[in-house]
Coordinates of C-alpha atoms in Angstrom, one line a residue:
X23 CA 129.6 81.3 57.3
X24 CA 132.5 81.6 59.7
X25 CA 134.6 84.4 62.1
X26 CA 137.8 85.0 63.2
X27 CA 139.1 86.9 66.0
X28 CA 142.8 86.8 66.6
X29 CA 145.4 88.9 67.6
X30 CA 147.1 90.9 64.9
X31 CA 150.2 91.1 63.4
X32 CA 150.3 94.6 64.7
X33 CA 149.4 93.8 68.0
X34 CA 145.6 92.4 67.9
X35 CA 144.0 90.3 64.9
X36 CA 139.8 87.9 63.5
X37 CA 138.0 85.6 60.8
X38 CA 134.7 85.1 60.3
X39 CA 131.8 83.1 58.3
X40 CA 128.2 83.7 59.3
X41 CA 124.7 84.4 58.0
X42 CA 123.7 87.7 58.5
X43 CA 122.1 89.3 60.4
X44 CA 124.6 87.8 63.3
X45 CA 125.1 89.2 66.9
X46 CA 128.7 88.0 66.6
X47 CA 129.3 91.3 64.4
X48 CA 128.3 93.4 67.1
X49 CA 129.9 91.5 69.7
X50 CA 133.0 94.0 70.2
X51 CA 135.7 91.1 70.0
X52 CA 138.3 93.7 71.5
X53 CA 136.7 93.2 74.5
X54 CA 136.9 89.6 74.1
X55 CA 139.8 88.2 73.1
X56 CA 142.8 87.6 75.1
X57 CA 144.5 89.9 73.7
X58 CA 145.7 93.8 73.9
X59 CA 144.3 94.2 70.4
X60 CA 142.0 92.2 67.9
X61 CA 141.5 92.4 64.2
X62 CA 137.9 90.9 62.9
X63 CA 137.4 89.3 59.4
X64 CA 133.5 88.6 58.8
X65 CA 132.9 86.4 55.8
X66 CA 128.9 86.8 55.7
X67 CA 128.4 85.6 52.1
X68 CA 131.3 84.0 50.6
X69 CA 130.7 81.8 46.8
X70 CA 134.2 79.8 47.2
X71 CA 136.1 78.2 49.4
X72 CA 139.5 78.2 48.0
X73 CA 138.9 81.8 48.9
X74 CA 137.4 81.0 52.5
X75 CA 140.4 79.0 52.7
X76 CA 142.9 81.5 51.8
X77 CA 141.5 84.0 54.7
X78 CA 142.1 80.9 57.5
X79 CA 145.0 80.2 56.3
X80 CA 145.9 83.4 57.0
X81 CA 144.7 83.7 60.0
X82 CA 146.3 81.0 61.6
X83 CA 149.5 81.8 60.7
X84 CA 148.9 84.9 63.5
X85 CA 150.5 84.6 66.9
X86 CA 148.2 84.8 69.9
X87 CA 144.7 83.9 70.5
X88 CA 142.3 82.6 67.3
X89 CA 138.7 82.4 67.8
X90 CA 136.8 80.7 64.8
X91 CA 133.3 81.5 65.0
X92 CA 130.7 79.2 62.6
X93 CA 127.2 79.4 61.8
X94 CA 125.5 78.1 59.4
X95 CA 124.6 74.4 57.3
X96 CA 126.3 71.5 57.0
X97 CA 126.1 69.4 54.6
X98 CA 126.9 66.3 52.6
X99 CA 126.4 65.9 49.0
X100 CA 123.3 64.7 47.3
X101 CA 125.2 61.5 45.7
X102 CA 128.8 59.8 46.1
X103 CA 130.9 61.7 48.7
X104 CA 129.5 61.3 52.1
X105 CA 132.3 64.1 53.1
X106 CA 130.9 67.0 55.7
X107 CA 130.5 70.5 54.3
X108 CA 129.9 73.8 55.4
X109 CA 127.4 75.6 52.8
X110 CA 127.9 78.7 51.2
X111 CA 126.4 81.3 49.9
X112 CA 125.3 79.1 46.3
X113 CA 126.2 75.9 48.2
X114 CA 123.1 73.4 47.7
X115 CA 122.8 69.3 47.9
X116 CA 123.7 68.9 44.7
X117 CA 126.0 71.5 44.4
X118 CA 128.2 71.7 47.8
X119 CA 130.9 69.2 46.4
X120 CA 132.4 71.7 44.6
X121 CA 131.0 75.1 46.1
X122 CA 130.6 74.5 49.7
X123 CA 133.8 74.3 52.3
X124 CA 134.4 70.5 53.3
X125 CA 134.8 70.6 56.9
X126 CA 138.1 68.8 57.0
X127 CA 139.7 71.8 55.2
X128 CA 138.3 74.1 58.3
X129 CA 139.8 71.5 60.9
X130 CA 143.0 70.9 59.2
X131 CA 143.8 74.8 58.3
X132 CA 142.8 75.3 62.4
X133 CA 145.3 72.4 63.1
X134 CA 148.0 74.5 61.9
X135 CA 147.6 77.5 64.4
X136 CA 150.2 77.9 67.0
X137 CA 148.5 79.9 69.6
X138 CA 145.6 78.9 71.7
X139 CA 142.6 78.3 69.3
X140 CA 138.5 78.0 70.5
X141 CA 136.0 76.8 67.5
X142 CA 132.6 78.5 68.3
X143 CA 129.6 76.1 66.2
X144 CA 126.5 76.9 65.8
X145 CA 125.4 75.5 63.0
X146 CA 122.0 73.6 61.5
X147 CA 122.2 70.2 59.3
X148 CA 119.1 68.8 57.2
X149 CA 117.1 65.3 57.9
X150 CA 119.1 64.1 54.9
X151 CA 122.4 64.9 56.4
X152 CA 121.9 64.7 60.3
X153 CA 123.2 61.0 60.3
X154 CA 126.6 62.0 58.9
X155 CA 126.3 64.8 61.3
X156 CA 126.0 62.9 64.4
X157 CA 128.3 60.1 63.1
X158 CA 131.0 63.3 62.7
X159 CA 130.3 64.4 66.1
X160 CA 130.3 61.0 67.6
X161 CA 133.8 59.6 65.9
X162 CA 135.7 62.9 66.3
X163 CA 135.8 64.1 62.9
X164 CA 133.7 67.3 63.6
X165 CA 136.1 68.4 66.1
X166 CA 139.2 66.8 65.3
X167 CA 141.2 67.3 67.9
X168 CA 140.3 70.9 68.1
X169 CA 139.0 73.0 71.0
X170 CA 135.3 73.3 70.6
X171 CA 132.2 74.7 71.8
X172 CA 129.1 74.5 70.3
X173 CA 125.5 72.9 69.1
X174 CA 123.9 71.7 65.6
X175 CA 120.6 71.8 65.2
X176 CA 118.3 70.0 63.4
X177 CA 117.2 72.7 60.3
X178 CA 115.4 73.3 56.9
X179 CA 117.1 72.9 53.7
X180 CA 118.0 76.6 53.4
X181 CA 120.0 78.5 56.3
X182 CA 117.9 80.2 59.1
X183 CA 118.7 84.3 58.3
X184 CA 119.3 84.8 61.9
X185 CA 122.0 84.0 64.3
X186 CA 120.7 81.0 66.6
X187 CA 119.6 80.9 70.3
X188 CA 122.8 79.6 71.4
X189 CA 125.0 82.1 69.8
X190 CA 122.6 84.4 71.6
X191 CA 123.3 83.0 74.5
X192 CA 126.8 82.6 74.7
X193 CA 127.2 86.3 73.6
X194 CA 125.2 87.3 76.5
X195 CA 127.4 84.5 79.5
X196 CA 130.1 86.0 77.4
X197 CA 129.5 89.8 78.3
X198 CA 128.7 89.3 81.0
X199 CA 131.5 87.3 82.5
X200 CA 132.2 85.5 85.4
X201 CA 132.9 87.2 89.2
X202 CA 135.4 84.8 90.0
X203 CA 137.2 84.3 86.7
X204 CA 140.5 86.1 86.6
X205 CA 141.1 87.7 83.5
X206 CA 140.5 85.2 81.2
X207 CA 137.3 83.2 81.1
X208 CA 136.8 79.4 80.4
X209 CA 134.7 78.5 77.2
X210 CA 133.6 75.2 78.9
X211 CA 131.8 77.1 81.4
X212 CA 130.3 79.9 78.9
X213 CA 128.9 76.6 76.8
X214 CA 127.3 75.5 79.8
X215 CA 125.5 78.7 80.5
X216 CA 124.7 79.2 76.8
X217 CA 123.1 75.7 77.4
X218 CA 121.0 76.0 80.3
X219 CA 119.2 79.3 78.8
X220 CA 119.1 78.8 75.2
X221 CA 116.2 77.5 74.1
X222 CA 116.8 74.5 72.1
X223 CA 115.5 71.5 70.4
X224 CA 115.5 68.5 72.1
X225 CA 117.2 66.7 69.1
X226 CA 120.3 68.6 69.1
X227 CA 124.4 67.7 69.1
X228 CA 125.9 69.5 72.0
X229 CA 129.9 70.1 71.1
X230 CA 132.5 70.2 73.6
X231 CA 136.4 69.2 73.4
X232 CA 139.6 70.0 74.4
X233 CA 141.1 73.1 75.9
X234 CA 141.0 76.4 74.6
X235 CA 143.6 78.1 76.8
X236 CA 143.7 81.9 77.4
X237 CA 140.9 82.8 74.8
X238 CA 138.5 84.4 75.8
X239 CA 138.8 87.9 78.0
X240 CA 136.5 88.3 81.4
X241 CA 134.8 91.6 81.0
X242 CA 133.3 91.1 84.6
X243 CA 136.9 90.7 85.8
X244 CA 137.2 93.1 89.5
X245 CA 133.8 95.2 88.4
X246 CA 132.3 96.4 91.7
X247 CA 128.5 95.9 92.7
X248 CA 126.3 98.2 94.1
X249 CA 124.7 96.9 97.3
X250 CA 121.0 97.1 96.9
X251 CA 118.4 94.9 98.7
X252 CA 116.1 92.3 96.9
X253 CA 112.4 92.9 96.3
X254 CA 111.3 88.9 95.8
X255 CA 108.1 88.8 93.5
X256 CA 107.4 85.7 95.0
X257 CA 106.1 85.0 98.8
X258 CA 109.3 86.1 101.2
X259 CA 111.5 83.1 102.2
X260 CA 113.3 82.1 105.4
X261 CA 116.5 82.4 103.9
X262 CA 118.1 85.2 102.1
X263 CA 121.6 85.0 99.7
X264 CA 124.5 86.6 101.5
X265 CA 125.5 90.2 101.2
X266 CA 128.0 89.7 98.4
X267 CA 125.5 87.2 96.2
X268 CA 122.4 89.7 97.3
X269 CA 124.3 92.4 95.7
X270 CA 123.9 91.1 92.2
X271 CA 120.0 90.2 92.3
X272 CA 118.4 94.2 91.5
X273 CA 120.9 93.8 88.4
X274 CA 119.5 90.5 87.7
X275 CA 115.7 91.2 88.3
X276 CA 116.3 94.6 86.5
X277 CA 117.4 92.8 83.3
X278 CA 114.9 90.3 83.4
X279 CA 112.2 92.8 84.1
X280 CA 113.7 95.0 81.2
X281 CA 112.8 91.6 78.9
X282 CA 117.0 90.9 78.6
X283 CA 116.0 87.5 79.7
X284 CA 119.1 85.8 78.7
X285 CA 121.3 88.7 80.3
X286 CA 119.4 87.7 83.2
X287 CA 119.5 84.0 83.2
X288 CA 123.2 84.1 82.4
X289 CA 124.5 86.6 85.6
X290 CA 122.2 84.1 87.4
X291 CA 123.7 80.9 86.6
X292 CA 127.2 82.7 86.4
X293 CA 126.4 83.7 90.3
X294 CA 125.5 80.1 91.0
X295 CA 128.4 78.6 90.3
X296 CA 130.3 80.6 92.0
X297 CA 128.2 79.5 95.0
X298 CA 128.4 75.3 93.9
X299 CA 132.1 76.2 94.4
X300 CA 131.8 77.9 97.2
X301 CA 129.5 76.0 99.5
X302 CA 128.8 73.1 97.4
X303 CA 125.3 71.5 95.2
X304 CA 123.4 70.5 98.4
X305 CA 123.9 73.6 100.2
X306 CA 120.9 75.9 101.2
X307 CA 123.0 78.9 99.2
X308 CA 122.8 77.1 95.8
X309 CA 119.4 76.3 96.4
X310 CA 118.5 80.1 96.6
X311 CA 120.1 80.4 93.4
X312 CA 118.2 77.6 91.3
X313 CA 115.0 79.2 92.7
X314 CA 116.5 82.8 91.3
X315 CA 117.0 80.8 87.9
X316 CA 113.8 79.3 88.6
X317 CA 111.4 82.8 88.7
X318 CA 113.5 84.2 86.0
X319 CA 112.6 81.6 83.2
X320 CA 109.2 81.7 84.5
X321 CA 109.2 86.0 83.8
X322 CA 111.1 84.8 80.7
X323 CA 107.7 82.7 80.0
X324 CA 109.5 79.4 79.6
X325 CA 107.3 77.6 82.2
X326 CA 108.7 73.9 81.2
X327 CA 112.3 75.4 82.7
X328 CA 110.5 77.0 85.6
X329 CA 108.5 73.7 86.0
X330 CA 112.0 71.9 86.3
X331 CA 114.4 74.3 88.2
X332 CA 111.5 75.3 90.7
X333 CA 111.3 71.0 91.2
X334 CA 115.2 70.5 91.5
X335 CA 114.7 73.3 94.6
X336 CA 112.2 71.7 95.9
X337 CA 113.7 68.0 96.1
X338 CA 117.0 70.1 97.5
X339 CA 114.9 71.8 100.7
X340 CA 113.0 68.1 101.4
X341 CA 116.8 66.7 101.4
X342 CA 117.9 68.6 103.2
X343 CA 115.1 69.5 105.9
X344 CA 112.4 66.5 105.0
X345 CA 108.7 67.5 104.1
X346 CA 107.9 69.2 107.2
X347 CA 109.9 72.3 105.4
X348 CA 107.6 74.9 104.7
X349 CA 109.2 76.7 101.9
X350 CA 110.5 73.1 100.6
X351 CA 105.8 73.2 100.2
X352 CA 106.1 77.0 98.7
X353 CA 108.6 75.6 96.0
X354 CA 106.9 72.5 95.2
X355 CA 103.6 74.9 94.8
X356 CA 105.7 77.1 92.2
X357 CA 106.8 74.0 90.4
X358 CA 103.2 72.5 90.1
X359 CA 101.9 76.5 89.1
X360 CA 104.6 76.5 86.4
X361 CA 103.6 72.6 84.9
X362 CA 100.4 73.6 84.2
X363 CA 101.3 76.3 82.2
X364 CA 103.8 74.2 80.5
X365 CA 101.6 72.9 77.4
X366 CA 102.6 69.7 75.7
X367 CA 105.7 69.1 78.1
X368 CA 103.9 69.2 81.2
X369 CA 103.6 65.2 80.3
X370 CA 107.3 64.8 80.3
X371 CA 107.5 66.5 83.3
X372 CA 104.3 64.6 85.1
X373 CA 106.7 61.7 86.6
X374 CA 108.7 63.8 88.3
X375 CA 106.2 66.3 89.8
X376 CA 104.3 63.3 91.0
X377 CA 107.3 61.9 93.3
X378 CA 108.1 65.4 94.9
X379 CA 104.3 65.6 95.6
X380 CA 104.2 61.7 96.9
X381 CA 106.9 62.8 99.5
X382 CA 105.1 65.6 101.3
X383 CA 101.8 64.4 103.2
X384 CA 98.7 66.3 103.2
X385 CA 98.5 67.2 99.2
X386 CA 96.3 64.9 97.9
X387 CA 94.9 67.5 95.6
X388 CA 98.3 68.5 94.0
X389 CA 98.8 64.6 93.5
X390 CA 95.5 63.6 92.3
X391 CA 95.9 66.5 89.4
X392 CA 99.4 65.1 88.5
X393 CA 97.6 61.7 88.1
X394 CA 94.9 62.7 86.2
X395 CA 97.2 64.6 84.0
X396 CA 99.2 60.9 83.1
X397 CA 96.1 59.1 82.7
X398 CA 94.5 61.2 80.3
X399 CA 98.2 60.7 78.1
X400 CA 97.6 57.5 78.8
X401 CA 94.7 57.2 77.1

């Protein structure tokens, strides 16, 4: 249920317990770790955890970088103990007291390491245990005092057999990189990419504390682009990104026509915030690059996202150049095309639509749809 990376006693060094079939195994941690070396200990199906124990234990006691990466259900016991386990591979509500690995012996053993340390979660939790789950995650205990990034999930009583969307995601923000991360790269950020392009459910626990420190390794770190010039699907628009950001978009639209959607979505939001740093959240040069996010979750066919990323440009152009802005109109148009695709969220997303639409005169149509949409929820 878990994996380590660290660096060995040789000069690299890894543990780790997840459900198979994972991406983490393939993830080629020597490219990842902040290290010269790295050794990899996958425990995909362990029955004990004395002996899950026993391989943290020695893991931690490795100098350098440790990288824990969970997956997997937590659990409390059916009766008595209220105490938070990881399952295993016979771990079961009745049985997990005794066969599953309580999750204060994961934080402690982690405790113990001397080099920086990052706890990757991804892990599910039943109806029946979700309270002591968020309580956990709420009071501290899940993280302890630990570096952490991560999610639970709400899940079925059994473990899913495949790694989850955020996993997925982070993988992909974490080969691709970051342009302007020196060599190492900052798990806070790669969480928040994972975030924005995992598709996750609403009732979820999203995980982040502490510091990691020189973890993770930047495989973007000083790669050249290729200059190539941007064929927009969309209508062309009065501004364009500038050379150096224009330069990533054929990778960008090549991945995301290829079907890597979350390659694509993660170069695009790791390009972005380059640019919030750069020129800053109201500038027209983010705004070019929400729209970029915006198209790509749309090719990616998640039309809610498109609905809200194309609304967010919008309500950024009419800040910035009031309603008389004609592609402020174009990306309000895009926004109201993606809602209608957007099934049982396009009444979440109504409200929101509706005041962009009420600030830009001479749409009555666009409005009056909105509306009708809310009344008939209404009803």
């Amino acid at each position: 249920m878990f994996c380590c990376w660290t660096a060995p006693r040789t000069g690299g060094g890894a543990c780790c317990p997840t459900r198979p079939p994972t991406p983490v195994a393939g993830a080629r941690p020597r490219g990842f770790l902040a290290a010269r070396t790295a050794d990899v200990v996958q425990l995909p199906a362990m029955a004990g955890p004395q002996s899950v124990l026993a391989h943290l234990r020695d893991a931690v006691t490795v100098p350098g970088p440790l990288l824990v990466w969970v997956t997997g259900h937590l659990m409390v016991p059916a009766r008595k103990s209220q105490e938070l386990h990881l399952a295993l591979r016979e771990s079961t509500p009745s049985t997990v007291r005794y066969n599953g690995l309580p999750w204060e012996w994961l934080t402690r053993a982690l405790r113990e390491h001397a080099g920086p340390t990052l706890l990757m979660i991804d892990a599910e939790a039943d109806a029946r245990s979700w309270p002591t789950v968020a309580a956990a995650a709420q009071d501290g205990r899940l993280t302890a005092g630990l570096p952490v990034c991560g999610v639970v999930t709400p899940g079925p009583e059994r473990p899913s057999v495949e790694a989850g969307p955020y996993t997925r995601a982070f993988l992909t923000a974490l080969s691709v990189g970051h342009p302007t991360a020196g060599p190492v790269l900052d798990p806070a950020l790669l969480h928040h990419l994972a975030l924005g392009q995992a598709v996750l459910p609403e009732r979820m626990l999203a995980l982040q504390h502490g510091t990691a420190g020189p973890v993770l390794a930047n495989p973007a770190h000083a790669l050249p682009v290729q200059a190539v010039p941007l064929v927009p699907e969309e209508p062309p628009r009065a501004a364009a990104p500038p050379a150096q950001e224009e330069d990533a978009l054929p990778r960008i639209l090549a991945a995301a026509n290829a079907g890597r959607h979350n390659e694509a979505a993660a170069m695009a939001a790791a390009w972005e915030q380059q640019v919030l740093r750069r020129h800053g959240p109201q500038s027209a040069e983010a705004g070019l690059w929400v729209e970029v996010r915006a198209d790509l979750a749309r090719l990616a066919g998640d039309h809610p996202r498109a609905t809200e990323l194309w609304m967010s440009a919008a309500a950024n152009r009419l800040a910035r150049s009031g309603p008389s802005d004609d592609e402020a109109v174009a990306a309000l148009r895009r926004a109201h095309y993606c809602w209608r695709q957007s099934g049982e969220r396009a009444t979440q997303l109504a409200p929101a639509l509706l005041a962009l639409w009420e600030q830009v005169p001479g749409n009555p149509d666009a409005a009056a749809d909105v509306r009708a949409r809310l009344g008939a929820a209404a009803r």
